Short mmCIF file of C-alpha atoms and ligand atoms in Angstrom, two decimals:
data_model
loop_
_atom_site.label_atom_id
_atom_site.label_comp_id
_atom_site.label_asym_id
_atom_site.label_seq_id
_atom_site.Cartn_x
_atom_site.Cartn_y
_atom_site.Cartn_z
CA MET A 1 1.24 -11.61 -17.51
CA ARG A 2 4.94 -11.24 -16.70
CA TYR A 3 4.87 -11.33 -13.04
CA ARG A 4 2.87 -12.80 -10.39
CA ALA A 5 3.57 -10.36 -7.58
CA VAL A 6 4.93 -7.13 -7.27
CA ILE A 7 6.30 -5.81 -3.81
CA PHE A 8 7.06 -1.73 -3.15
CA ASP A 9 9.04 -0.41 -1.80
CA LEU A 10 7.24 1.81 0.59
CA ASP A 11 8.94 5.49 1.94
CA GLY A 12 8.74 7.23 -1.13
CA VAL A 13 6.91 4.72 -3.70
CA ILE A 14 3.20 5.00 -2.27
CA CYS A 15 3.46 8.04 -0.21
CA HIS A 16 6.30 10.30 0.22
CA THR A 17 7.41 11.05 4.21
CA ASP A 18 11.01 12.15 3.20
CA LYS A 19 9.94 15.76 4.63
CA TYR A 20 9.24 14.07 7.88
CA HIS A 21 12.16 12.24 8.20
CA TYR A 22 13.79 15.43 7.28
CA MET A 23 12.60 17.25 9.87
CA ALA A 24 12.49 14.45 12.73
CA TRP A 25 16.66 13.68 11.61
CA LYS A 26 17.30 17.84 11.75
CA GLN A 27 15.73 18.27 15.14
CA VAL A 28 18.79 15.65 16.41
CA ALA A 29 21.24 17.21 13.78
CA ASP A 30 21.05 20.77 15.74
CA GLU A 31 20.87 19.59 19.31
CA LEU A 32 23.93 17.83 18.62
CA GLY A 33 25.36 20.90 16.54
CA ILE A 34 26.25 18.88 13.77
CA TYR A 35 25.71 20.26 9.73
CA PHE A 36 22.18 18.51 7.82
CA ASP A 37 20.72 19.21 4.72
CA GLU A 38 18.22 17.38 2.40
CA THR A 39 21.22 16.39 0.18
CA ILE A 40 22.08 14.17 3.36
CA ASN A 41 18.90 13.65 3.57
CA HIS A 42 18.35 11.74 0.73
CA ARG A 43 21.93 9.50 1.58
CA LEU A 44 19.55 8.11 4.10
CA ARG A 45 16.74 6.63 1.90
CA GLY A 46 16.17 2.92 2.57
CA VAL A 47 18.84 2.79 4.89
CA SER A 48 17.20 1.62 8.34
CA ARG A 49 17.73 4.14 11.34
CA MET A 50 20.71 3.18 12.95
CA GLU A 51 22.54 3.62 9.54
CA SER A 52 21.08 6.56 8.85
CA PHE A 53 21.74 8.10 11.87
CA GLU A 54 25.75 6.49 11.20
CA ILE A 55 25.39 9.22 8.17
CA ILE A 56 24.57 11.70 9.91
CA LEU A 57 27.43 10.99 12.07
CA GLU A 58 29.77 11.32 9.45
CA ARG A 59 30.06 15.22 10.50
CA PHE A 60 30.10 14.40 14.22
CA ASP A 61 33.42 16.13 15.88
CA GLY A 62 33.58 13.38 18.75
CA VAL A 63 32.75 10.11 19.96
CA MET A 64 29.36 8.70 20.72
CA SER A 65 27.88 5.31 23.06
CA GLY A 66 26.48 2.92 21.71
CA GLU A 67 23.65 4.16 24.29
CA GLU A 68 23.58 7.75 23.42
CA LYS A 69 23.38 6.63 19.71
CA ILE A 70 20.18 4.41 21.05
CA GLN A 71 18.95 7.55 22.85
CA TYR A 72 18.86 9.58 19.92
CA THR A 73 18.24 7.60 17.38
CA THR A 74 14.78 6.97 19.68
CA LYS A 75 14.54 10.54 19.43
CA LYS A 76 14.23 11.50 16.26
CA ASN A 77 11.54 8.29 16.18
CA GLU A 78 9.53 10.21 18.36
CA VAL A 79 9.69 13.43 16.39
CA TYR A 80 8.54 11.78 13.75
CA LYS A 81 5.84 9.58 14.67
CA GLU A 82 4.29 12.57 15.77
CA LEU A 83 4.56 13.70 12.06
CA LEU A 84 3.49 11.26 10.77
CA LYS A 85 -0.24 11.52 12.70
CA ASN A 86 -0.89 14.47 10.01
CA MET A 87 -1.05 11.75 7.43
CA THR A 88 -4.13 10.55 6.35
CA PRO A 89 -5.73 8.54 3.58
CA LYS A 90 -5.84 12.57 1.56
CA ASP A 91 -1.49 11.53 1.26
CA LEU A 92 -2.43 8.45 -0.78
CA PRO A 93 -1.90 9.95 -4.49
CA ASP A 94 -5.17 8.82 -6.81
CA GLU A 95 -3.38 7.51 -9.61
CA VAL A 96 -1.21 4.94 -6.91
CA ARG A 97 -4.15 4.21 -5.68
CA ASP A 98 -5.73 3.44 -9.14
CA THR A 99 -2.70 1.71 -9.92
CA LEU A 100 -2.60 -0.91 -6.78
CA SER A 101 -6.93 -1.60 -7.71
CA ALA A 102 -5.60 -1.88 -11.93
CA LEU A 103 -2.51 -4.50 -10.83
CA ARG A 104 -5.37 -6.26 -8.15
CA GLU A 105 -7.42 -6.42 -10.42
CA LYS A 106 -4.89 -8.09 -13.22
CA GLY A 107 -4.71 -10.68 -10.67
CA LEU A 108 -1.15 -10.16 -8.75
CA LYS A 109 -0.40 -10.52 -5.28
CA LEU A 110 0.75 -7.19 -3.96
CA ALA A 111 3.35 -6.51 -1.09
CA ILE A 112 5.44 -4.28 0.35
CA GLY A 113 8.82 -4.57 1.31
CA SER A 114 10.30 -1.41 3.40
CA SER A 115 13.31 -0.87 5.65
CA SER A 116 10.75 0.76 7.99
CA LYS A 117 9.97 0.02 11.37
CA ASN A 118 7.03 1.87 11.37
CA ALA A 119 5.48 0.36 8.23
CA GLY A 120 2.17 -0.70 9.70
CA PHE A 121 1.77 2.64 11.23
CA ILE A 122 1.86 4.60 7.51
CA LEU A 123 -0.03 1.90 5.98
CA GLY A 124 -2.55 2.66 8.91
CA GLN A 125 -2.50 6.61 8.23
CA LEU A 126 -3.20 5.39 4.76
CA GLY A 127 -6.29 3.67 4.99
CA LEU A 128 -4.08 0.46 4.18
CA GLY A 129 -4.17 -1.52 6.76
CA ASP A 130 -5.58 -4.77 5.37
CA TYR A 131 -4.81 -3.84 2.05
CA PHE A 132 -1.87 -5.62 1.19
CA ASP A 133 -1.60 -9.25 0.46
CA ALA A 134 1.85 -9.21 2.83
CA VAL A 135 4.54 -6.65 4.75
CA SER A 136 7.86 -7.33 4.94
CA ASP A 137 9.35 -4.21 6.78
CA GLY A 138 11.90 -3.58 9.43
CA ASN A 139 10.28 -5.43 11.61
CA ASN A 140 11.13 -9.09 10.78
CA ILE A 141 14.62 -8.17 8.59
CA THR A 142 17.59 -8.02 10.00
CA HIS A 143 19.72 -7.05 7.46
CA SER A 144 18.39 -3.67 5.41
CA LYS A 145 19.05 -2.64 1.90
CA PRO A 146 20.92 -3.34 -0.04
CA ASP A 147 20.87 -6.49 1.38
CA PRO A 148 17.80 -8.60 -0.17
CA GLU A 149 16.34 -10.03 3.01
CA VAL A 150 13.43 -7.23 3.24
CA PHE A 151 12.39 -8.78 -0.47
CA VAL A 152 13.35 -11.97 0.15
CA LYS A 153 10.72 -12.49 3.17
CA ALA A 154 7.96 -10.43 0.79
CA ALA A 155 9.03 -13.42 -1.13
CA GLN A 156 8.53 -15.70 1.20
CA PHE A 157 5.19 -14.52 2.73
CA LEU A 158 3.29 -14.36 -0.64
CA GLU A 159 5.13 -18.09 -0.85
CA GLU A 160 6.04 -17.23 -4.54
CA ASN A 161 9.39 -17.05 -5.95
CA PRO A 162 11.55 -14.08 -6.57
CA LYS A 163 12.23 -14.65 -10.11
CA ASP A 164 8.27 -14.02 -10.00
CA CYS A 165 8.42 -10.67 -8.54
CA LEU A 166 8.66 -7.23 -9.21
CA VAL A 167 10.24 -4.56 -6.77
CA VAL A 168 9.33 -1.40 -6.83
CA GLU A 169 12.04 0.89 -5.96
CA ASP A 170 13.16 4.50 -5.31
CA ALA A 171 16.17 4.33 -3.88
CA LYS A 172 19.83 3.26 -5.01
CA ALA A 173 20.25 0.44 -2.16
CA GLY A 174 16.50 -1.04 -2.89
CA LEU A 175 16.93 -1.41 -6.28
CA GLU A 176 21.03 -3.20 -5.59
CA ALA A 177 18.72 -5.43 -2.87
CA ALA A 178 16.19 -6.14 -5.26
CA LYS A 179 18.31 -7.15 -7.98
CA ALA A 180 21.04 -9.76 -5.50
CA GLY A 181 17.72 -11.34 -4.62
CA GLY A 182 16.92 -12.18 -7.72
CA MET A 183 14.55 -10.24 -8.51
CA GLU A 184 13.42 -7.48 -11.55
CA CYS A 185 13.07 -4.23 -10.15
CA ALA A 186 10.79 -0.87 -11.55
CA ALA A 187 12.38 2.71 -10.43
CA VAL A 188 10.88 5.41 -9.63
CA GLY A 189 11.76 9.29 -9.01
CA ASP A 190 15.57 9.14 -8.78
CA ALA A 191 16.37 5.51 -8.76
CA VAL A 192 15.47 6.58 -12.53
CA SER A 193 19.39 8.42 -13.08
CA CYS A 194 20.99 5.06 -11.07
CA GLY A 195 20.60 2.88 -14.54
CA LEU A 196 19.94 -0.46 -12.35
CA ALA A 197 16.83 -0.88 -12.79
CA THR A 198 15.43 -3.03 -15.37
CA TRP A 199 11.98 -1.01 -16.23
CA ASN A 200 13.36 3.17 -15.78
CA LEU A 201 9.59 4.35 -15.05
CA ALA A 202 8.15 7.78 -15.87
CA SER A 203 5.15 7.54 -14.37
CA PHE A 204 3.83 5.46 -11.18
CA SER A 205 0.68 4.66 -13.56
CA GLU A 206 3.19 2.90 -16.14
CA LEU A 207 3.61 -0.59 -13.97
CA ARG A 208 -0.12 -1.64 -15.23
CA THR A 209 1.80 -1.81 -18.91
CA VAL A 210 4.82 -2.98 -16.78
CA VAL A 211 3.58 -5.69 -15.73
CA GLU A 212 1.40 -7.03 -19.02
C1 BG6 B 301 13.14 3.87 4.48
C2 BG6 B 301 13.76 5.22 4.55
O1 BG6 B 301 11.47 3.24 4.16
O2 BG6 B 301 12.73 3.46 6.18
C3 BG6 B 301 14.88 5.17 5.25
O3 BG6 B 301 13.67 5.26 3.06
C4 BG6 B 301 14.39 5.08 6.52
O4 BG6 B 301 14.97 6.47 5.04
C5 BG6 B 301 14.07 3.57 7.25
O5 BG6 B 301 15.47 5.37 7.35
C6 BG6 B 301 14.21 3.84 8.77
O6 BG6 B 301 12.96 4.10 9.04
P1 BG6 B 301 11.91 4.13 10.60
O7 BG6 B 301 10.59 4.49 9.95
O8 BG6 B 301 12.20 2.35 10.66
O9 BG6 B 301 12.88 4.64 10.81
MG1 MG B 302 12.03 4.32 -0.76
#
């Protein structure tokens, strides 16, 4: 086997929360009269909640205090969490479920490496609450992607060397984080076009052959 463990980004890799992030940020942006669209939303992938808000504020014509920023990001998260309640195990694609099982059968350890502070809640909604061998997320890091901290911590939690871990990512910031942490990475979705990954996957199930 080429690797001993696989570390998965959550949003955009295991499940698709983009639309919920978009709806929640849109509500906040509209309230502030800030232009916000799906293209700007794509720039928020892999980026922490506050850093995401700073990107949205690039189009804000005013001054906002730190306290107000906390109020607006808290509000966004409340709206987002309400929307996440719509998620069920049916939102876990069959291809993802089957591939995870196949990788586990090969003896690989499986972990999550996500910038989100809602990772535990999302995994619970998907019926994956206890599934992964380790979860490294926005609650155990001080620097979000492209800093490697979230993946380095995941490798530590798994008690594996970074060079034995493969990271799976849908965002440029995530691929950069994996590389900075000394890990090989597989790109899915839009991240394929970055040209940064060790492996560019046409489908999630290709992981079965990549790890061999
Ligand atoms: C990442 C998402 O997984 O989590 C980002 O790709 C998001 O878009 C970040 O901003 C932080 O999420 P949360 O759930 O802590 O607000
Ligand atoms: Mg992602």
